[in-house]
Coordinates of C-alpha atoms and ligand atoms in Angstrom, one line a residue:
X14 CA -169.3 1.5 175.8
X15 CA -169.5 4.9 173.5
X16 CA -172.2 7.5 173.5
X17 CA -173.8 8.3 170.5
X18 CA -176.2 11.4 170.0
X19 CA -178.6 12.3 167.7
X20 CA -180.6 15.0 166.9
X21 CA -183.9 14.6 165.0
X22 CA -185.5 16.9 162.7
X23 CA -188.8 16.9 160.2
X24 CA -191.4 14.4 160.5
X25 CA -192.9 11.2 162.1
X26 CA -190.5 9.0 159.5
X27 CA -187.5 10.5 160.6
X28 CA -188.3 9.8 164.4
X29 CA -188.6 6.7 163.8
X30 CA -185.5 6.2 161.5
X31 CA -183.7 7.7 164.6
X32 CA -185.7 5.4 167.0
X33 CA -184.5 2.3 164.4
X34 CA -180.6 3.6 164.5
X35 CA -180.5 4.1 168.2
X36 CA -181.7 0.4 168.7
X37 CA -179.3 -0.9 165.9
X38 CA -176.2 0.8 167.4
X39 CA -177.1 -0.4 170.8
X40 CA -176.1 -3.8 169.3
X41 CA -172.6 -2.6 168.6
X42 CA -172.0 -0.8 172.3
X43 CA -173.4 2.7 171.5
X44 CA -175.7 3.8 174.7
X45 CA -178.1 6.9 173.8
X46 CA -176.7 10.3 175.5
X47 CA -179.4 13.4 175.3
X48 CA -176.2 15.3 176.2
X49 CA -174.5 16.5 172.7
X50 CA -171.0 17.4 174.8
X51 CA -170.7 13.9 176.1
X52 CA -171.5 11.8 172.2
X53 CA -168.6 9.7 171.0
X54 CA -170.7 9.7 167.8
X55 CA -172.9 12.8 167.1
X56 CA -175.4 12.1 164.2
X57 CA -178.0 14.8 163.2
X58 CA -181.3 13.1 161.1
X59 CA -182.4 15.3 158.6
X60 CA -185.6 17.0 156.8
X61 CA -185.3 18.9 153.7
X62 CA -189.3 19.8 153.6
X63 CA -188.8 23.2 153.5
X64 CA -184.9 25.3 153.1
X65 CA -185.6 26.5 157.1
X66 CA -185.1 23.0 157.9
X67 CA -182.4 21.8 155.8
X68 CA -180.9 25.5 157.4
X69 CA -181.1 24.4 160.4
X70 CA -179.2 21.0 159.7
X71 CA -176.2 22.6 158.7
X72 CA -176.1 25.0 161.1
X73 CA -176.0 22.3 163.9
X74 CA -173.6 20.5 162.1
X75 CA -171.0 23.6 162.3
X76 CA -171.5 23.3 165.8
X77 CA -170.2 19.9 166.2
X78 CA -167.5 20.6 163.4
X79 CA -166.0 23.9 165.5
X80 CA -165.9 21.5 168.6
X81 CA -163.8 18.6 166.1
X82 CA -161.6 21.3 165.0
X83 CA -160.6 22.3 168.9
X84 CA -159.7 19.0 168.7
X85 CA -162.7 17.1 170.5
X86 CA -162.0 13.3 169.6
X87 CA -165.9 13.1 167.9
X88 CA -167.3 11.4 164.6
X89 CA -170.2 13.3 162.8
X90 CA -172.6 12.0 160.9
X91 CA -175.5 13.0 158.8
X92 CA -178.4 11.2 158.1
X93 CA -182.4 11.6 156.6
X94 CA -183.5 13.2 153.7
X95 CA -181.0 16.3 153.2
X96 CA -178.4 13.3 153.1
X97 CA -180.5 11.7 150.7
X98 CA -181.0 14.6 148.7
X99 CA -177.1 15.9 148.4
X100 CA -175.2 12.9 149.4
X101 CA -171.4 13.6 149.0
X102 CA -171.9 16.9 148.1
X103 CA -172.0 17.7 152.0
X104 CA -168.2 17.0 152.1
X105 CA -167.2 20.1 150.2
X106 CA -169.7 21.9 152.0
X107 CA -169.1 21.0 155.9
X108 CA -165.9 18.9 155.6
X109 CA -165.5 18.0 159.4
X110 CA -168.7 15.1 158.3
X111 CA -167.4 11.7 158.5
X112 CA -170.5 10.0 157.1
X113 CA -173.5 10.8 155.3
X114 CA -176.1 8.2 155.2
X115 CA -179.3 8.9 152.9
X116 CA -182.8 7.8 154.0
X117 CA -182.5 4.2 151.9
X118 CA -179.4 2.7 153.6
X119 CA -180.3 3.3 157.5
X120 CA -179.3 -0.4 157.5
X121 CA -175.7 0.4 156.7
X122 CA -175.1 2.2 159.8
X123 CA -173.2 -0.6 161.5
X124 CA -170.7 -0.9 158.3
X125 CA -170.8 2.5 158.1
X126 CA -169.9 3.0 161.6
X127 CA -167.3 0.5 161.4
X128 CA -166.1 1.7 158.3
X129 CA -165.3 5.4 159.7
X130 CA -163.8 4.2 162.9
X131 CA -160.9 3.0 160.7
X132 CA -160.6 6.6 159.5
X133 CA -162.6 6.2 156.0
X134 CA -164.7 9.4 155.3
X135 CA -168.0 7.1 153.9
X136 CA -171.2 8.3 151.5
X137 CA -174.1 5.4 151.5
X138 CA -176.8 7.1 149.6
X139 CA -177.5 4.6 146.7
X140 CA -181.5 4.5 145.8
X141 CA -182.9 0.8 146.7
X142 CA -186.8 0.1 145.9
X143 CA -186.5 -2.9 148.6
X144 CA -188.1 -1.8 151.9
X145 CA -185.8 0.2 154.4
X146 CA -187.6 -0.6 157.5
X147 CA -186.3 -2.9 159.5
X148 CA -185.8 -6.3 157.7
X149 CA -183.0 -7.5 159.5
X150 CA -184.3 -7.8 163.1
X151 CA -182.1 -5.0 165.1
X152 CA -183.7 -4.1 168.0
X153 CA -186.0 -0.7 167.6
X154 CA -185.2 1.8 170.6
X155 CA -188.3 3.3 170.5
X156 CA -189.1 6.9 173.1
X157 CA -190.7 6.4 176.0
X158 CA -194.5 7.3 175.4
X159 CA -197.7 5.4 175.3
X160 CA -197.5 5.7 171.1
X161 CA -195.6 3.4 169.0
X162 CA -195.1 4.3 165.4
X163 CA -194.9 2.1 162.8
X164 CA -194.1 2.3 159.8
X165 CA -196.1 0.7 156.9
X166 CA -195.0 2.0 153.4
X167 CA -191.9 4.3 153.0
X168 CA -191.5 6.7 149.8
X169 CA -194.0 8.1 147.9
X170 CA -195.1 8.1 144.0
X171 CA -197.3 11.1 144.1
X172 CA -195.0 14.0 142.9
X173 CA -197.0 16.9 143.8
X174 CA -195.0 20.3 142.5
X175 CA -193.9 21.5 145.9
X176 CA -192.8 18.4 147.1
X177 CA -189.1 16.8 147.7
X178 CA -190.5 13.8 149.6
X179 CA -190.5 11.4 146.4
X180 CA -186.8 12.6 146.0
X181 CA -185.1 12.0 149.4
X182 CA -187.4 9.0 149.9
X183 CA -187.8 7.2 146.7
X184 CA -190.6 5.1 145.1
X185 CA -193.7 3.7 147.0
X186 CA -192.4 0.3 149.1
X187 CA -194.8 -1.4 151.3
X188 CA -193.5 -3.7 154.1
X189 CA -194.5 -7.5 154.6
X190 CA -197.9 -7.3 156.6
X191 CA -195.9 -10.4 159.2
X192 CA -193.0 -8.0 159.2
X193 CA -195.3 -5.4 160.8
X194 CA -197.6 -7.3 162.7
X195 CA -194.1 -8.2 164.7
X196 CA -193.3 -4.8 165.3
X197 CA -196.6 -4.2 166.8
X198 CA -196.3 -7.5 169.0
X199 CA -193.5 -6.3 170.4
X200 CA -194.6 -2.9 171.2
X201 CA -197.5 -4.2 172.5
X202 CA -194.9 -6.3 174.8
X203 CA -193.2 -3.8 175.6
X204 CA -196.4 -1.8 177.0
X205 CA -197.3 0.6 174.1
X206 CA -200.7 1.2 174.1
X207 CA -201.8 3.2 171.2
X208 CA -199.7 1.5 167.3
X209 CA -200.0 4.4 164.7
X210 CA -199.3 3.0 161.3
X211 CA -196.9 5.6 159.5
X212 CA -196.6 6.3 155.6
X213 CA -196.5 9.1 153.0
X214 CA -199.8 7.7 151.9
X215 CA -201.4 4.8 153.9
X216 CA -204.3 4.0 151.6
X217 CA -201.5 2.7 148.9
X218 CA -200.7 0.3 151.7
X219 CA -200.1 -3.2 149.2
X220 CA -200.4 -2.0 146.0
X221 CA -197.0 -2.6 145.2
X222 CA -197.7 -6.5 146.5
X223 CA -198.3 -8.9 143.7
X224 CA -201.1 -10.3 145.1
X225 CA -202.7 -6.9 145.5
X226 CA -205.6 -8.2 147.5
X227 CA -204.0 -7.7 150.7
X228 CA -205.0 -3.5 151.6
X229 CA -204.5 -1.3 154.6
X230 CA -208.4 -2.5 156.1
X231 CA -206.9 -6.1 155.9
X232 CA -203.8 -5.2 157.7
X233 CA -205.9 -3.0 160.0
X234 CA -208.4 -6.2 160.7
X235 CA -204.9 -8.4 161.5
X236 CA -203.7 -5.6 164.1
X237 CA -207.1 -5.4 165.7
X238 CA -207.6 -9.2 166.0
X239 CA -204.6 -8.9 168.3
X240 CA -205.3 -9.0 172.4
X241 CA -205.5 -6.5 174.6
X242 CA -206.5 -3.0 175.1
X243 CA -204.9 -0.5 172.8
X244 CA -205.8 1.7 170.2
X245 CA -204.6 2.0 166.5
X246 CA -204.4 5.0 164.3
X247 CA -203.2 5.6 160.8
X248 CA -201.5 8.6 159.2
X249 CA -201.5 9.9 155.8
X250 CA -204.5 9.5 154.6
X251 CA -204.5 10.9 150.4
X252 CA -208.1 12.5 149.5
X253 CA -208.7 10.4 146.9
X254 CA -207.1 7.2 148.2
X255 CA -209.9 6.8 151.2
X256 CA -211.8 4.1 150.0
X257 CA -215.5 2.8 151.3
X258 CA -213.9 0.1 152.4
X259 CA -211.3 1.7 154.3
X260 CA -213.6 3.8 156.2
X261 CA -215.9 1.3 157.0
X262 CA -213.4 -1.0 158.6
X263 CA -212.1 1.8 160.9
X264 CA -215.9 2.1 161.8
X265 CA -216.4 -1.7 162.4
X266 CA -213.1 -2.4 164.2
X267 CA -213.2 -1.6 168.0
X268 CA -209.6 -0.1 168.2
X269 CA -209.6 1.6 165.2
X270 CA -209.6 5.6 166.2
X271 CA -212.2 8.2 165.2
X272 CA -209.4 10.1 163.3
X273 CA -208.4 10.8 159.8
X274 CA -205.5 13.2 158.4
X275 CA -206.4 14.2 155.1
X276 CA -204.0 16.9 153.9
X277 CA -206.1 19.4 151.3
X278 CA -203.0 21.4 150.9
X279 CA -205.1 24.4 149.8
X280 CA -208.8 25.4 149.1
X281 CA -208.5 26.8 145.3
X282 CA -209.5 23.9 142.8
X283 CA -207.2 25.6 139.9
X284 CA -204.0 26.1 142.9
X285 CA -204.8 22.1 143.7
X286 CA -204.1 21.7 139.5
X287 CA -201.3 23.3 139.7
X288 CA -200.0 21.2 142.9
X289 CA -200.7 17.9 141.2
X290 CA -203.3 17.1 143.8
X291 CA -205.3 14.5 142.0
X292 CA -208.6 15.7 143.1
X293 CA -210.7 19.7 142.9
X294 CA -212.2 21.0 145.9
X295 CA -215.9 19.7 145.3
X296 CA -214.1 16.0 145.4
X297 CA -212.5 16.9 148.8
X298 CA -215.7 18.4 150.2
X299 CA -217.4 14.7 149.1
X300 CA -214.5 12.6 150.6
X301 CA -214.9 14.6 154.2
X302 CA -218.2 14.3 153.8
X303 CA -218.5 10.9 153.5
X304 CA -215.9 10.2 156.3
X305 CA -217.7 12.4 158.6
X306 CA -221.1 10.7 157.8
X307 CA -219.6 7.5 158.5
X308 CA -217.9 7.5 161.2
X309 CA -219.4 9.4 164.4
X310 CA -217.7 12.0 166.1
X311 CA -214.8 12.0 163.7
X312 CA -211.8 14.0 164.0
X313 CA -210.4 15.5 160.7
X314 CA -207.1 17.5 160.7
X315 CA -205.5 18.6 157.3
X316 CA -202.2 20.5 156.1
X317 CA -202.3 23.9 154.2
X318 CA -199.2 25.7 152.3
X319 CA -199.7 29.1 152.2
X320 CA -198.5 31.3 149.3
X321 CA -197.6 28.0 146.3
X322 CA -196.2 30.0 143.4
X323 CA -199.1 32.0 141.4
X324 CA -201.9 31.6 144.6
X325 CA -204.0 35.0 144.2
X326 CA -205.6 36.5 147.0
X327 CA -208.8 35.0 145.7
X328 CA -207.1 31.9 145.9
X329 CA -206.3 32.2 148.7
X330 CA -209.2 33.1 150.3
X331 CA -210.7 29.9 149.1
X332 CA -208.6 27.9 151.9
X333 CA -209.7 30.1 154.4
X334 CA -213.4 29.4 153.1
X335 CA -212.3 25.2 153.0
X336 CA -211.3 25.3 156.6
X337 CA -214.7 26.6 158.0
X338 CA -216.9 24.7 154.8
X339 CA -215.5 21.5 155.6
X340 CA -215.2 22.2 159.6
X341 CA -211.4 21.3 160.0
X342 CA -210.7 19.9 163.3
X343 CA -207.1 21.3 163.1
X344 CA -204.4 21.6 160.3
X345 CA -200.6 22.1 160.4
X346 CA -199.7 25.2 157.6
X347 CA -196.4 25.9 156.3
X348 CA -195.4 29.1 153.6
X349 CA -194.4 27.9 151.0
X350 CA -190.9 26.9 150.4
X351 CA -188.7 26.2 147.0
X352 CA -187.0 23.0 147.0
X353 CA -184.5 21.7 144.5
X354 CA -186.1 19.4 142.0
X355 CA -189.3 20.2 142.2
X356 CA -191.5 21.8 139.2
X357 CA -192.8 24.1 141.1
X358 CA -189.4 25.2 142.2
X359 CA -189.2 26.4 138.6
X360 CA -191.5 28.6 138.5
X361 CA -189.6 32.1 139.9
X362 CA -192.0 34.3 138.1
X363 CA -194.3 32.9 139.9
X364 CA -193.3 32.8 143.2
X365 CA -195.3 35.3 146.1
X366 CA -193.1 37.8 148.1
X367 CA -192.4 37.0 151.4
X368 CA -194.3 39.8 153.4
X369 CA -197.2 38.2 151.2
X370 CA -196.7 34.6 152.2
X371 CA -196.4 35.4 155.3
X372 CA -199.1 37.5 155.6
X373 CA -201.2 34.7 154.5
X374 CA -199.5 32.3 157.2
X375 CA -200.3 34.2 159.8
X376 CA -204.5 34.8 158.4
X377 CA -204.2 30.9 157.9
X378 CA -203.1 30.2 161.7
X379 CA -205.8 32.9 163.1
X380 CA -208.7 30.9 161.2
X381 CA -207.4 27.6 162.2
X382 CA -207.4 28.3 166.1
X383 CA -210.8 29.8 165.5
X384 CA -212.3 26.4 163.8
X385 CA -210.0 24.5 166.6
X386 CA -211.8 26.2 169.4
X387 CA -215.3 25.8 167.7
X388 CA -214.2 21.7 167.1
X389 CA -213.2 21.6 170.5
X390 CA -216.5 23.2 172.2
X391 CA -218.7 20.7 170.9
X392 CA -217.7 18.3 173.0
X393 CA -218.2 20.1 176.5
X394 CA -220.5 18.4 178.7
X395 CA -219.5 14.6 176.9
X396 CA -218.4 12.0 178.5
X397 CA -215.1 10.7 176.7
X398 CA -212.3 7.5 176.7
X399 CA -208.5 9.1 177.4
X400 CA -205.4 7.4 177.3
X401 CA -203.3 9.4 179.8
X402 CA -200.1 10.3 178.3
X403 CA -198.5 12.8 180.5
X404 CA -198.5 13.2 184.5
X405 CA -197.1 16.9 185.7
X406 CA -197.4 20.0 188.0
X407 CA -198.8 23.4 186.4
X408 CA -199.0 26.1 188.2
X409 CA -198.5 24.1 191.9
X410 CA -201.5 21.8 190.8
X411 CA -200.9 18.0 189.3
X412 CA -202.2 17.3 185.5
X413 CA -202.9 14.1 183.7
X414 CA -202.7 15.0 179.7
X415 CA -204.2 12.3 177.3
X416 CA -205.7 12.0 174.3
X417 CA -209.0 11.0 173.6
X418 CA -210.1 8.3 170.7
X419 CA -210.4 11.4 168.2
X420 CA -207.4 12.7 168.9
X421 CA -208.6 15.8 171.4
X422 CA -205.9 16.5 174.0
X423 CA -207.5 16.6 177.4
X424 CA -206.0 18.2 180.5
X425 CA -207.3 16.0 183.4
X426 CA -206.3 17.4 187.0
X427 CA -205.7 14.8 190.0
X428 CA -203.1 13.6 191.7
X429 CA -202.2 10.3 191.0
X430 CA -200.1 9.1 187.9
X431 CA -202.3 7.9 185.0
X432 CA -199.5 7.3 182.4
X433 CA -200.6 4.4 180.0
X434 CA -204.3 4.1 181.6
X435 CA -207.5 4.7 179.8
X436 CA -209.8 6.5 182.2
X437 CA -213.2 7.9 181.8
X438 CA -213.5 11.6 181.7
X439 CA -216.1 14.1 182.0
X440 CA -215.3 16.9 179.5
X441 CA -216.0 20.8 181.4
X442 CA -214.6 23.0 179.8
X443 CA -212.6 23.6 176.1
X444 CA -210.0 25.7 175.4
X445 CA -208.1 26.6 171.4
X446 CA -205.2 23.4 172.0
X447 CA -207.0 21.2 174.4
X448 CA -209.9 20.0 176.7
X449 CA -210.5 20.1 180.2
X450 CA -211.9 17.2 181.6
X451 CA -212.4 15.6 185.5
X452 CA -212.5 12.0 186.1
X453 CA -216.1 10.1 186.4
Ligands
SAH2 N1 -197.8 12.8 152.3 C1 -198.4 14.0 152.9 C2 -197.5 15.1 153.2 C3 -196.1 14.9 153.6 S1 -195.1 16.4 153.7 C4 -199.5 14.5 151.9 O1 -199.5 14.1 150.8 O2 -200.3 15.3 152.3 C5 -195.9 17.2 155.0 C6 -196.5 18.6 154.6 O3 -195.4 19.5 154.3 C7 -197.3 18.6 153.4 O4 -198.6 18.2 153.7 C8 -197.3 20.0 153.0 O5 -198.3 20.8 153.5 C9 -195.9 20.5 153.5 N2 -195.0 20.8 152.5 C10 -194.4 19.9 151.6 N3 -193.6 20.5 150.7 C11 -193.6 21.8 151.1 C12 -193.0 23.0 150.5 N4 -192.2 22.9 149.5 N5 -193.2 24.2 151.1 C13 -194.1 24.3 152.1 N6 -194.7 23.2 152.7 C14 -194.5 22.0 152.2
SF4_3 FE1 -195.2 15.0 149.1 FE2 -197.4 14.8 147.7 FE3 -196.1 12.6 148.3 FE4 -197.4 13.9 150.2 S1 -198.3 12.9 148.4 S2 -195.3 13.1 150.3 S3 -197.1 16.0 149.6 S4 -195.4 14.2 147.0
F3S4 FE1 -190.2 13.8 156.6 FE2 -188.9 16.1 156.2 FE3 -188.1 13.9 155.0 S1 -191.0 15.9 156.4 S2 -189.9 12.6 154.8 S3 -188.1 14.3 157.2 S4 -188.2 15.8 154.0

């Protein structure tokens, strides 16, 4: 038996790539360690969203390489999109690496593995437009938690200016709906009781099939069909991809969540232009709209760069107005970063000073906790369905922490263990981050 560690970085894909190579090494004798010191095999997965991140990669990677070159019998590895992105250029940079493994060839790791162990130094980064996902029935070690993700499409064909996501993940593949409705069995199985469906872009779920007729709703029908009590969810959600029929069949199906994330990215019609968002800000406000007309008590949550090369203050402003406008449950916000590639990344004369950007991150966080506190208010005094997610002691008292159908976090005090029930709560009291809520 060896230990293998690794450490994830970046988003929902990559946890779930590392969830996918933990239960394909198990078949070859590697046991998860979450101690570093103790690995055999110490892999680090990869994000390359902004330059912070793909810092912080190869700063962890020195780590392990200082503790190979005091002689520590350890293989490194790296893995996920800043794999994908430089493949064996990360040799000449951080030479103690004996494998890098880009996002299309998580499938190789056994060979790879294998390959290394005989002292080969190994670079598996070739593009494939086949699905990565698992297609060749490893086991999937997935974290302990009440959510199972599942991937649905990998890749993306959008190309917006900022973004390095079509480059380190490659062209729009969606997997076989019997593949997935097998993952979901199983996690189901296994006690899961919430499936989110994970993709770049969910709403191009099947258009790469050749009998295009088979769309997200349909596969979202198929999951819901299937027995028991659980919820789904669905995540990203493109503005303009949200079709009627989409949204109507998260309204009809019982286990379909009151939730949408619909990234706007930023407020300013002539900014989205220059982002290649296919849509203006009036066609934004009619999508959320819609959604929010449709389906009752909806959540909506959104992502925001702050700062994209050429944003004026005006601009700017213009996302601040979006959030309140369009009432914005909650949105994630990041300054913008350069990445390699991209045609934005061109555009130095463009670019905003950092004290600027980050001026602007920080106005963009203030309004967002204002609009989050607002969202969450409006639900005092409601009665609401949680899935408990989380049993601990705060402050000498015991807390149940769940979620509700639209995605509020509640903080439920009692004694007893909830983990993995759906319990009724009374909602009392709302705070910025979460709910506070006492059983009925
Ligand atoms: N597919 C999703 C986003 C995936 S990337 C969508 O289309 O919305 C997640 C988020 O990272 C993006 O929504 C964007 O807000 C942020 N992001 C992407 N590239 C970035 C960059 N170069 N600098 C700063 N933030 C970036
Ligand atoms: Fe990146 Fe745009 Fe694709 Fe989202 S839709 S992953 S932001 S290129
Ligand atoms: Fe995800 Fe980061 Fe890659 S956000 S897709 S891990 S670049």
């Amino acid at each position: 038996m060896k230990y293998v560690y690794i450490e994830t970085m970046g988003c929902q894909m990559n946890k779930s790539d590392t969830e996918r190579m933990l239960g394909m090494l198990s078949h070859f004798d590697y046991e998860e360690t979450k101690d570093p010191e103790k690995a055999d095999l110490l892999m680090v997965n990869t994000c390359s969203i902004r330059q912070l991140s793909e810092d912080k990669a190869f700063s962890q990677l020195g780590v392990w390489g200082k503790w190979k070159q005091e002689g520590k019998n350890i293989k490194i590895g790296i893995c996920g999109c800043v794999a994908q992105q430089k493949t064996n250029k990360i040799f000449s940079r951080a030479p103690y690496v004996d494998f890098v493994l880009g996002t299309h060839k998580i499938y190789s790791l056994p060979e790879v593995i294998k390959r290394i162990n005989n002292g080969e130094r190994v670079c598996e980064c070739e593009e494939t437009n086949l699905p990565t996902v698992n297609e060749e029935g490893y086991r999937i070690n997935r974290v302990k938690s009440t959510n199972a993700w599942v991937n649905i499409t990998e890749g993306c064909n959008n190309f917006c200016t900022y973004c390095i996501v079509p480059y380190t993940r490659g062209r729009e593949r969606s997997r076989l709906p019997e593949t997935i409705i097998k993952e979901v069995k199983d996690a189901l199985n296994a006690g899961f009781k919430e499936i989110t469906l994970l993709g770049q872009n969910v709403d191009s779920y099947g258009k790469d099939f050749k009998d295009k007729s088979y769309r997200l709703a349909d596969l979202l029908r198929e999951i819901n069909s299937i027995q028991g009590n659980f919820r789904i969810r669905f995540v990203t959600s493109y503005p303009t991809d949200i079709t009627d029929e989409l949204i109507e069949t998260a309204v009809e199906l019982d286990k379909v969540c009151e939730y949408f994330h619909i990234p706007m990215q930023s407020g300013s019609s002539a900014v989205l232009k220059a982002m290649n968002r296919r849509y203006d800000r009036e066609t934004y406000a009619k999508i959320v709209e819609k959604v929010r007309k449709m389906v009752p008590d909806v959540t909506i949550t959104s992502d925001f760069i702050a700062g994209f090369p050429g944003e004026t203050e005006e601009q700017f402003a213009e996302t601040l107005t979006a959030i309140d406008e369009f009432e914005l449950d909650y949105c994630n916000v990041a300054a913008y970063s350069p990445r390699e590639k991209t045609v934005a990344a061109k555009w130095v004369d463009k670019f905003i000073p950092e004290d600027v950007k980050d001026e602007r991150f920080q106005r963009l966080n203030k309004k967002i906790q204002e609009n989050c506190l607002k969202s969450n208010l409006k639900y005092v005094g409601r009665e609401m369905e949680v899935l408990v997610e989380n049993f601990y002691e705060h402050k000498g008292k015991m807390i149940n922490t769940g979620k509700t159908r639209n995605f509020k976090t509640v903080h439920i005090p009692c004694d007893k263990d909830l983990t993995g029930e759906f319990v009724n709560v009374k909602i009392t009291g709302a705070k910025t981050w979460y709910l506070q809520g006492e059983l009925v």
